XYZ file of C-alpha atoms in Angstrom:
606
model
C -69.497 154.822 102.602
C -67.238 153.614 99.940
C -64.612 156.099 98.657
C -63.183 155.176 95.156
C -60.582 156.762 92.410
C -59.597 155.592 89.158
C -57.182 153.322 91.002
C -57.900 152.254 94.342
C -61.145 151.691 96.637
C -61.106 151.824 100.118
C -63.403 151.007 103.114
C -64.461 153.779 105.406
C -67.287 154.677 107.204
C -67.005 158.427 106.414
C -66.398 160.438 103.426
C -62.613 161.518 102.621
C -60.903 163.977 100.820
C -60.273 162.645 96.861
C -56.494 163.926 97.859
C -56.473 161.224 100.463
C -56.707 158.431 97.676
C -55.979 159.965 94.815
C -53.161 158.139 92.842
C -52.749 154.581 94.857
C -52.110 151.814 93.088
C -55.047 148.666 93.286
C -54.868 146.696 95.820
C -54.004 143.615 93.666
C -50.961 145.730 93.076
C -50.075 146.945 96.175
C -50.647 142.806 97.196
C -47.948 142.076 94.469
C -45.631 144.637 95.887
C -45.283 143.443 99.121
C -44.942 139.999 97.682
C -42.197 141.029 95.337
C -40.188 142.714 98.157
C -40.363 139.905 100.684
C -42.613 142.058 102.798
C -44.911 139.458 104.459
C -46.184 138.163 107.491
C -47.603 134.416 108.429
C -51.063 134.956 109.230
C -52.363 133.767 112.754
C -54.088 130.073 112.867
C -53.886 129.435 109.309
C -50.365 130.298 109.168
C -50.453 131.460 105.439
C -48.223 134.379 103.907
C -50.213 137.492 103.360
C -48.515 141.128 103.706
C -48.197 142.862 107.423
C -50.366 146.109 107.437
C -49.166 149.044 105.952
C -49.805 152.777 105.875
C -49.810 153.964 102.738
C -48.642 157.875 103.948
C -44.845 158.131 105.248
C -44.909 159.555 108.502
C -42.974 163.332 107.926
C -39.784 164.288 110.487
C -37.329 166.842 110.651
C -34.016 165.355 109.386
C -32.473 167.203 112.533
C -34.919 165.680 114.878
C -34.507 162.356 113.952
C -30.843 162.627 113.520
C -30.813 164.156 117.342
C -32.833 161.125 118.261
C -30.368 158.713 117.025
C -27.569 160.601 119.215
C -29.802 160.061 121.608
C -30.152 156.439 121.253
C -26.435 156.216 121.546
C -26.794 157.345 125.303
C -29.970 154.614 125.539
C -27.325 152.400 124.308
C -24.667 153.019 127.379
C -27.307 153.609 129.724
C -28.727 150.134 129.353
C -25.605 148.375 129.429
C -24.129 150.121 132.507
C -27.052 149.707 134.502
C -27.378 146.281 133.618
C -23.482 145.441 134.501
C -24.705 146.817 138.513
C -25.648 143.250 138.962
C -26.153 144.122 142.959
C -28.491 147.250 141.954
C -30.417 145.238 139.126
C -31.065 142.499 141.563
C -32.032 144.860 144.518
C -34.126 146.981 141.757
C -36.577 143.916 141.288
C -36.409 142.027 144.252
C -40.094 143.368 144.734
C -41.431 142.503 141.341
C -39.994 138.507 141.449
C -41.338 138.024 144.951
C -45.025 138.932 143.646
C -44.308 137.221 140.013
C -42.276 133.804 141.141
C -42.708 132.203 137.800
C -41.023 134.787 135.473
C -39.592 137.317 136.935
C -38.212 135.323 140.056
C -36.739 132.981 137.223
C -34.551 135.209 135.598
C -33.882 137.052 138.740
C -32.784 133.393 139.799
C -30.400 133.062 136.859
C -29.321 136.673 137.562
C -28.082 135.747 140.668
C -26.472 131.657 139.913
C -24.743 132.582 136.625
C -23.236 136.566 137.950
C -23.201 136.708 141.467
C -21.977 133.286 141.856
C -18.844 132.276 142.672
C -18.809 128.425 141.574
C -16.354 126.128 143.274
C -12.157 126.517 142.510
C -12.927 129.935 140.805
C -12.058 133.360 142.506
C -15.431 135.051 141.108
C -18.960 134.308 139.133
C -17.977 132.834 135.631
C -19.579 134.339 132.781
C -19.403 135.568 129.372
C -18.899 139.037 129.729
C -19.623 139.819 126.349
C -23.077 141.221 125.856
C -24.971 142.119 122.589
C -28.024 144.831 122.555
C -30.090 144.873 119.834
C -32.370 148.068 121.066
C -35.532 149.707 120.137
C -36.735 152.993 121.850
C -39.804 154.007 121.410
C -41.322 157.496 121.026
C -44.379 159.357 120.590
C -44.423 163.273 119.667
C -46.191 165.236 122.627
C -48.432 168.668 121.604
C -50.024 171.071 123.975
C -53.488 169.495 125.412
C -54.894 172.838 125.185
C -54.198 172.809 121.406
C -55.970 169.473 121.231
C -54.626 166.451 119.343
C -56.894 166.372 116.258
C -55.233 168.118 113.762
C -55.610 168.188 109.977
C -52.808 166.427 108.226
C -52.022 169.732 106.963
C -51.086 170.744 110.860
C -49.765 167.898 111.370
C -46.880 168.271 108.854
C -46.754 172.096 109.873
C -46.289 170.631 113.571
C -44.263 168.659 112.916
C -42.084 170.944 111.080
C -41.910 173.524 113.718
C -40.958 170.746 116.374
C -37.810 169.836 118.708
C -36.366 166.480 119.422
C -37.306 167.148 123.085
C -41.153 166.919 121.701
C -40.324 163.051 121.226
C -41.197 161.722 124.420
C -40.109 158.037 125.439
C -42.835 155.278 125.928
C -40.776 152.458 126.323
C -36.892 150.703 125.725
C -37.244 147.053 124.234
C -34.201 144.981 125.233
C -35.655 141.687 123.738
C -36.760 140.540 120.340
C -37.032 143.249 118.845
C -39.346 142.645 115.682
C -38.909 144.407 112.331
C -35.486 145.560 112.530
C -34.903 143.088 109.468
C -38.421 144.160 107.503
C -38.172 147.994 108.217
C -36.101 149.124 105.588
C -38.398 147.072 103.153
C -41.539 149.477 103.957
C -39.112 152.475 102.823
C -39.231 150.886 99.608
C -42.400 150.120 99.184
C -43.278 153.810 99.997
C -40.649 154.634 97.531
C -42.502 152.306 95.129
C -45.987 154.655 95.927
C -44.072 157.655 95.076
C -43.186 156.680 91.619
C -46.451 155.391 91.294
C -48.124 158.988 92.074
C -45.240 160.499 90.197
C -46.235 158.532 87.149
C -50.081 158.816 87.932
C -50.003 162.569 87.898
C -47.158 163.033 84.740
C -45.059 164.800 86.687
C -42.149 162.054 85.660
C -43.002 162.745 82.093
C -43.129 166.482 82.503
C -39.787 166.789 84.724
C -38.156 164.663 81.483
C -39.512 167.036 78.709
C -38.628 170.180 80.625
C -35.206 167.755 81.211
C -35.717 168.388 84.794
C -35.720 165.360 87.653
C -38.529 164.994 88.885
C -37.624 163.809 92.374
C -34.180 163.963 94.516
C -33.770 160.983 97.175
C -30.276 163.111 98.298
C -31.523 166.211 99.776
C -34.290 167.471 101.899
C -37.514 168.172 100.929
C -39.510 171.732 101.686
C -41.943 171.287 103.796
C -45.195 171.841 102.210
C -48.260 173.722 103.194
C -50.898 170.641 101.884
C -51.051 167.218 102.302
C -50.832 166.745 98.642
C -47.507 169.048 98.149
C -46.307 166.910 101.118
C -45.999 163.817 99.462
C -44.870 165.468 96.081
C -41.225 163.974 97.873
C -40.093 160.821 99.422
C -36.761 161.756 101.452
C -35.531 158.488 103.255
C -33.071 158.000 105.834
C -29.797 157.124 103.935
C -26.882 156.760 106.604
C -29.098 154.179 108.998
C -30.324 150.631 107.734
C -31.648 148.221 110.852
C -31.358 145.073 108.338
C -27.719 146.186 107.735
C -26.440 147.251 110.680
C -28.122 144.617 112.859
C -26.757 141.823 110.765
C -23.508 143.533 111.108
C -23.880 143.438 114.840
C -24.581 139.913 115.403
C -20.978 139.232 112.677
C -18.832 141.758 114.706
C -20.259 139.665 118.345
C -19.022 136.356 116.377
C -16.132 137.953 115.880
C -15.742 139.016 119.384
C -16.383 135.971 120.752
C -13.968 133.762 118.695
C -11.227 136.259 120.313
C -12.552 135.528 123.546
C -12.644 131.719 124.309
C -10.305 129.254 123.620
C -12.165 128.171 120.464
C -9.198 126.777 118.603
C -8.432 124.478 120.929
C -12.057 123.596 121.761
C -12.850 122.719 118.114
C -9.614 120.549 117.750
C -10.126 118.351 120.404
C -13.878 118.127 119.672
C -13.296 116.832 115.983
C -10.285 114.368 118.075
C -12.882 112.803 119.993
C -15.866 112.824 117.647
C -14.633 113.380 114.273
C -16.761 116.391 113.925
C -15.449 119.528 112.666
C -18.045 121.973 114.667
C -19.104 124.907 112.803
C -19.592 128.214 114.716
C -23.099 129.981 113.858
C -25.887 132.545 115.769
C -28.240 130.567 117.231
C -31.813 131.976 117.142
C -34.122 130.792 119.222
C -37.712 131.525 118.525
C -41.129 130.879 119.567
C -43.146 127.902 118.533
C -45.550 128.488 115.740
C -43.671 132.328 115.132
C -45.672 134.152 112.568
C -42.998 136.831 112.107
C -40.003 134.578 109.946
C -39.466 136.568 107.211
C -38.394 139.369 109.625
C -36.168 136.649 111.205
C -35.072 135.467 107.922
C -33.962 138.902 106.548
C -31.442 139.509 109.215
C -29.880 135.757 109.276
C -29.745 135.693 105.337
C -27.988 139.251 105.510
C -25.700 137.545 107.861
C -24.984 134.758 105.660
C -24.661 136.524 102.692
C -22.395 139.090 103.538
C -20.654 138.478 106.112
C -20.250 134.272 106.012
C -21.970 133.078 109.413
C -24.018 130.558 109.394
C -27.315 130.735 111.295
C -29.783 128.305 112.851
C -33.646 128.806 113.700
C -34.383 126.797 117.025
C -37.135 126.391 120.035
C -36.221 125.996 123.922
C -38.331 122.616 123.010
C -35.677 121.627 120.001
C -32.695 122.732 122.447
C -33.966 120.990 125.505
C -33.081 117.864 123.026
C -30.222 118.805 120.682
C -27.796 121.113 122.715
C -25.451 119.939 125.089
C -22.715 122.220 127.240
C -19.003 120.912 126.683
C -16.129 122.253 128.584
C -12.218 122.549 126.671
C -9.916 120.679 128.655
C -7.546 123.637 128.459
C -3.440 122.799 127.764
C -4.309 119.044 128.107
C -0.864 119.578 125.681
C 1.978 121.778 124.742
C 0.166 122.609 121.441
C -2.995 123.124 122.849
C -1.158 126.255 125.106
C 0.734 127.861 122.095
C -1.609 130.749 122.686
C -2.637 131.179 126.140
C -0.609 130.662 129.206
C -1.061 128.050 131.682
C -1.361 130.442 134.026
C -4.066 133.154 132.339
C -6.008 129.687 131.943
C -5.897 128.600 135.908
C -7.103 132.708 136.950
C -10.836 131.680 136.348
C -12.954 128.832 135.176
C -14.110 129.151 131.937
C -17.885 128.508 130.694
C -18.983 125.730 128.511
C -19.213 125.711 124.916
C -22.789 124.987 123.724
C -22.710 122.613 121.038
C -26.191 121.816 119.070
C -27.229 118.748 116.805
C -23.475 117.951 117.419
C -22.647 119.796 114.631
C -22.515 123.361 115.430
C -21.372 125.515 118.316
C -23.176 128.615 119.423
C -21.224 131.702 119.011
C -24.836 134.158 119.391
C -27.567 133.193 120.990
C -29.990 135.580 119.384
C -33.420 135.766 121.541
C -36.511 136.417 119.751
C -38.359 134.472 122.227
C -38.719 134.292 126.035
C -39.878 137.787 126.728
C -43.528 136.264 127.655
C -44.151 133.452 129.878
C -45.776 131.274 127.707
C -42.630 130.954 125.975
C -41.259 129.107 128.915
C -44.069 126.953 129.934
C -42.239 123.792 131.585
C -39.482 123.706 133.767
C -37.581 121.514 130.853
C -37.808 125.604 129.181
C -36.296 126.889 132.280
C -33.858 124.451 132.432
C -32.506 125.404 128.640
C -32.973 128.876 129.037
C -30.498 128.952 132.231
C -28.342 126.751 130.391
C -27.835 128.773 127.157
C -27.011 131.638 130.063
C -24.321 129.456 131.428
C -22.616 128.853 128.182
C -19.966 131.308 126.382
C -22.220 131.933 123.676
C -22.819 135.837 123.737
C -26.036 136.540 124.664
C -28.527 138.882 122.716
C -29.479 140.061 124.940
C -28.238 138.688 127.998
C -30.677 138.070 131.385
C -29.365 141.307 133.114
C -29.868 142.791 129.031
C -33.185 141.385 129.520
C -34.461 142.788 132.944
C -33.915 146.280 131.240
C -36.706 146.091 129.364
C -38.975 145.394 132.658
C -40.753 148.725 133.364
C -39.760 148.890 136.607
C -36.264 149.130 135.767
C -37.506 152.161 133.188
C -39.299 153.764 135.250
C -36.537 154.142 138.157
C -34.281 155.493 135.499
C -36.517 158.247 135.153
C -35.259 159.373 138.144
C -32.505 161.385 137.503
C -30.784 162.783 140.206
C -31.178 159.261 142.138
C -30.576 156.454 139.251
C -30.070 157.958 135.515
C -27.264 160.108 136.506
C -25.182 157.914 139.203
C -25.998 154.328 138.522
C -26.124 154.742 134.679
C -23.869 157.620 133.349
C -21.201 157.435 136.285
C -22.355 161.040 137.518
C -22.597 162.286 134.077
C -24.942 164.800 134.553
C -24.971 166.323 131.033
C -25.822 162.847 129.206
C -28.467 162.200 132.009
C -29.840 165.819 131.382
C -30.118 165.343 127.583
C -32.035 161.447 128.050
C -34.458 163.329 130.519
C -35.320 166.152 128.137
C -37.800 162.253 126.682
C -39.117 161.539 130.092
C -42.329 161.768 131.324
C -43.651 161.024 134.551
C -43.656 157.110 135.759
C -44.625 156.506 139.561
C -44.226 152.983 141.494
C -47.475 151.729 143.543
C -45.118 149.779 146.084
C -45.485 151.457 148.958
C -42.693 149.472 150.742
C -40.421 151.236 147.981
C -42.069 154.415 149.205
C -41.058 154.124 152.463
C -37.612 152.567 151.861
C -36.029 154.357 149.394
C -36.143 158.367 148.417
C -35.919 157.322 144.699
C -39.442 156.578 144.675
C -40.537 159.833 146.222
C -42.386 162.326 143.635
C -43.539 165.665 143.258
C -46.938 166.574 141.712
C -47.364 169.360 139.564
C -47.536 172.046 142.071
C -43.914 170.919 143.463
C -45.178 169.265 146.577
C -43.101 165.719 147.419
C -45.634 162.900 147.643
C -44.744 159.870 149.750
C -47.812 157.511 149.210
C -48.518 155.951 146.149
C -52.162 155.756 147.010
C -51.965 159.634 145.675
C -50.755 158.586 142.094
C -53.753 155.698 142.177
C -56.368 158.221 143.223
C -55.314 160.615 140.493
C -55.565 157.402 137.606
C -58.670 157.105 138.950
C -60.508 160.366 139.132
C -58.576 161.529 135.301
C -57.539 158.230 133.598
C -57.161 160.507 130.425
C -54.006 161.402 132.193
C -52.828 158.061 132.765
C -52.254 154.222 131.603
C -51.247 151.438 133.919
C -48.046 148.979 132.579
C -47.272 145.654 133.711
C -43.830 144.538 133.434
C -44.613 142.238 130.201
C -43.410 143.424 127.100
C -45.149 143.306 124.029
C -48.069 144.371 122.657
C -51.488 144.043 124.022
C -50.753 144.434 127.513
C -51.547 148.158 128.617
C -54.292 149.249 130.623
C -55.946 151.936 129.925
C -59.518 154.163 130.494
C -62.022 152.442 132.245
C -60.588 148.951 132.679
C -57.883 150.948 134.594
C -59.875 152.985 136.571
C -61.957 149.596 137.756
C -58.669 147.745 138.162
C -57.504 150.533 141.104
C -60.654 151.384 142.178
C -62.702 148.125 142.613
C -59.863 145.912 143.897
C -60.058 145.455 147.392
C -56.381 144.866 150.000
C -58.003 141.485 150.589
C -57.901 140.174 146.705
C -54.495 138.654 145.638
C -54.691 141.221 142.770
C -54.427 144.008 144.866
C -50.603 143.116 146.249
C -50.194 142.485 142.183
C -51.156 145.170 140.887
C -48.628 147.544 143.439
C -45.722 145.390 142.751
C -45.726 144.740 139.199
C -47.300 147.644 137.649
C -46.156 151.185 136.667
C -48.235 154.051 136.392
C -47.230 156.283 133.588
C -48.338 160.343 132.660
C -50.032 159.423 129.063
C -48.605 160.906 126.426
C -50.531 163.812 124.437
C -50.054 163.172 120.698
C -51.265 164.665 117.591
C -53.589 162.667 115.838
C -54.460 162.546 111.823
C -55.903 160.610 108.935
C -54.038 157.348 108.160
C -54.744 155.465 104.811
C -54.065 151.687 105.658
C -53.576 149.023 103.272
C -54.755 145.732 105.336
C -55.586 142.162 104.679
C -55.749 143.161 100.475
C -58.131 146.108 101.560
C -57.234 149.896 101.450
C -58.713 151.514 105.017
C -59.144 155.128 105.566
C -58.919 155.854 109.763
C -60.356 159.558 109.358
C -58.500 161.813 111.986
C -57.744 158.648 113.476
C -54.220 157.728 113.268
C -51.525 157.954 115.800
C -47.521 157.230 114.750
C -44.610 155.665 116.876
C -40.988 156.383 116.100
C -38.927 153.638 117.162
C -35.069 154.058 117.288
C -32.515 151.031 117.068
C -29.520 150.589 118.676
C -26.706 147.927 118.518
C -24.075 147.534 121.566
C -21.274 145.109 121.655
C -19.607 145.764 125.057
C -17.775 143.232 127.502
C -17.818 145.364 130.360
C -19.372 148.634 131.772
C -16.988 151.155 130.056
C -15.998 149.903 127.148
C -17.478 149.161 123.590
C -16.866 147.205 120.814
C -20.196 148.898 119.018
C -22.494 151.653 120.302
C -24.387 152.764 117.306
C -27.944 153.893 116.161
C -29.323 151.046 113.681
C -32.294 152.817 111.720
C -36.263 153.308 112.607
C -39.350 151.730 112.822
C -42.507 153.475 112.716
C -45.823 152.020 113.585
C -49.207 153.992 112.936
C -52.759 152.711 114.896
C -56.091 153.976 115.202
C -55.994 156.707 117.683
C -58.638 154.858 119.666
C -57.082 151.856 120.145
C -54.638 151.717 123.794
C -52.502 149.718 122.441
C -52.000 146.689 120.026
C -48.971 145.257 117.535
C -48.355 144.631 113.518
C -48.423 140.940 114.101
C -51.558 141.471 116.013
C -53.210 142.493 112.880
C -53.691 146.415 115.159
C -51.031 148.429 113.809
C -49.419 149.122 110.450
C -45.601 149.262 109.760
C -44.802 152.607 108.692
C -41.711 154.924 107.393
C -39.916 158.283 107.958
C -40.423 161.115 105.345
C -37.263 163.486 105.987
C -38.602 166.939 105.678
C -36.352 170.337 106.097
């Protein structure tokens, strides 16, 4: 039934607390809000701006936990890019996965293999851009006891969360690719800074703070943590030392930067504008999906970038590439003046790779992927083709194909072996960093059985400490106690998890003799499900306030920004701010654009 209050109604189908909407704005307001902070989204098929979804109650966290959480990411952040640089091991690591899934996987393991581990012609190894730019996102959920349960008042939940650890945060996934809100995130911290006042105003406790001559909130320190929902939101305490629509920007300058110091770009740009009479301008190339509902996210990085730091950006499809960008090599020291700065012989060590040069105007300094992380981004071999040759060019790569395979969740999930992968192949034997990333794990098991029988990395131990050899264990578990589990596939983004039922028929009913079977074992991951608390979340979606009664689950996600041109070193290695989505609790899984989830915030608590 319909709960109201002197200024907001919401839709529910069960009757809430008057604390739960007491003091929202309308939801013509809340409308104008988003529109007034550049907080929208296109809307699918009709492609006209509305707002994303929003939760109208900041998700509370420990300023210590997330602070530990962003030290953490910093070890994400070198993990990632060592692995990654193990071109042999990366290869080797998915050689499984691109035999069984030819027409994505096999294609960037393809590219792996011709633009790295290729030594062309005249050169004495692969030539490459070395330079590689992360922009990260790891993902959390906060575990509690099962024997507890998971419904919890939002009273507990704030007490829970208060009497957490960092170690509580467990990891669900790292996103190496496109990933979305980074440049709109900071935006929902104002608009719940906007509610605040609102409530402030709503219950006169701005006008009584001024007559007592009082303030009647602090945005510098911590609040206490409060014993009601109600005394809980009496504060809004935001996360002042991270900002993903800064420091991302900032990233994507600083790679520019980089890469201007790396290739013979003064000489490049001379004798381009000698034979063309163009004067090529340098700029981040982002290449994005057809039809992308998501631009002002896009947008609010790029115009960042152009507004405070000078670079120019440009907003393009593999389809627009395909007919506007062409690769040019320099002709290095063609002439005394073109060598005043390199040597004739650092030049003749290596080949170097070609410039990419677009509309014959601009050359790519970033190529910035928000695209190709799905295969319908690449649906002709014209795709491929441009994809492979924005790989081949000196343009740093955000991310990078070896960048890229990171995010495939069999990659993840071998990390999660510690003594085998985490600590040797991506800390160097550092066993205390690989301790401290494992403190997030929780159990991820292959369903290859070759893997099983060739390598002791895939081997596992169930709860009682016995070593199973034979995935067909793991499968039989998911299926007699899929609460326990949910099957991945190696596609990332939102809407692809299997969970519950659909699970339990996928491994049950699906015989040796189907193609789907040999699918299923190479490509998917089975993962422990996570056990998270679960609360009331107040959405504000499509113009409509929603009330999800004791149904609302939250997702921390972490950003990170890496600037690194070869295993060891960095340029950057930083945490980049948060993103926190909230869903119904009943729903496996399901993104923002999607119209599913709602962008969310962090409420520092003490």
């Amino acid at each position: 039934m319909p709960a109201t209050t002197t200024t907001a109604t919401a839709t529910t189908s069960t009757a809430v607390p008057n604390y739960v909407l007491e003091g929202l704005p309308s939801e013509e307001e809340l409308a104008a809000k988003c529109l007034e902070l550049g907080l929208v989204i296109h809307q699918p098929h009709t492609y006209e701006i509305t707002h994303p979804a929003l939760s109208l109650r900041p998700f509370p966290m420990k300023a210590d936990v997330l602070y530990q959480l962003y030290d953490r990411q910093l070890l994400w952040n070198e993990a990632i890019n060592r692995t990654s640089r193990n071109f042999e091991f990366l290869r080797d690591s998915m050689k499984s996965t691109a035999e069984s899934d030819r027409g994505f996987t096999g294609r960037l393991l393809s590219i792996l293999e011709k633009v790295y581990m290729t030594t062309p012609v005249g050169a004495k190894a692969p030539v490459y851009q070395p330079l590689m730019l992360g922009i990260l996102r790891t993902d959390y959920m906060s575990s509690v006891d099962p024997e507890s349960g998971s419904h919890l008042s939002s009273a507990e939940v704030a007490a829970a969360v208060a009497a957490g650890t960092a170690r509580q945060w467990k990891n669900i996934e790292i996103n190496t690719i496109s990933c979305s809100f980074a440049g709109i995130s900071p935006l929902v911290q104002r608009f719940h800074a906007y509610l605040h006042k609102f409530r402030e105003a709503f219950m006169n406790v701005g006008a009584a703070a001024a007559v007592e001559g009082t303030k009647a909130a602090s945005y510098a320190a911590p609040s206490v943590v409060a014993t009601s929902p109600r005394q809980r939101e009496s504060a809004y305490v935001t996360d002042e030392k991270h900002n993903s629509g800064v420091q991302v920007s900032a990233a994507l300058a600083e790679a520019v930067a980089a890469w201007r110091d790396a290739v013979p770009y003064s000489s490049f740009l001379r004798q381009y504008q000698q034979r063309t009479g163009v004067a090529l301008k340098p700029i981040v190339l982002a290449v994005v999906q057809e039809n992308e509902l998501n631009t002002a996210d896009q947008y609010k990085l790029l115009l960042e970038l152009l507004e405070t730091h000078g670079v120019l950006s440009l907003r393009r499809t593999l389809a627009q590439l395909h007919e506007t960008m062409q690769l040019e090599h320099a002709t290095l020291c063609g002439n005394e003046h073109d060598c005043s700065t390199e040597t004739k012989e650092d030049l003749s060590e290596q080949l170097q790779p070609p410039f990419a040069v677009v509309d014959k105007k601009y050359v790519v300094a970033v190529a910035y992927f928000r695209s190709t992380y799905v295969p319908k981004d690449l649906p002709t071999e014209t795709a491929w083709q441009t994809r492979e040759r924005i790989e081949e060019s000196n343009a740093v790569k955000c991310p990078s194909v070896p960048y890229h395979l990171m995010t495939f969740k069999k990659m993840q999930q071998l990390m999660s072996n510690v003594s085998e992968v985490l600590a040797p192949v991506s800390f160097d034997g550092d066993q205390q960093k690989a301790a401290a990333l494992a403190e997030h794990f929780v159990p991820q098991y292959s369903l290859n059985e070759d893997e099983y029988a060739r390598l002791a990395t895939n081997r596992q131990r169930i709860d009682e400490g016995k070593v199973i050899n034979d995935p067909e264990h793991w499968i039989a578990d998911a299926v007699l106690r899929p609460e326990r589990y949910v099957l991945k596939p190696q596609l990332e983004g939102g809407g692809n998890l299997i969970a519950g039922e659909p699970m339990q028929r996928m491994l049950r009913d699906v015989t040796s003799d189907d193609p789907v079977y040999k699918k299923i074992r190479r490509e998917y991951i089975l993962m422990r499900k996570i056990d998270y608390p679960v609360a009331t979340g107040v959405f504000f979606q499509r113009n409509r306030i929603h009330v999800l009664e004791r149904n609302a689950c939250s997702e921390v996600g972490i950003f990170g920004v890496i600037l690194s041109s070869d295993a060891n070193g960095y340029i950057i290695n930083q945490a980049a701010g948060s993103l926190v989505r909230t869903k119904p609790a009943d729903v496996t899984d399901g993104g923002v654009v999607a119209g599913v989830a709602a962008l969310d915030s962090v409420q520092i608590i003490s």
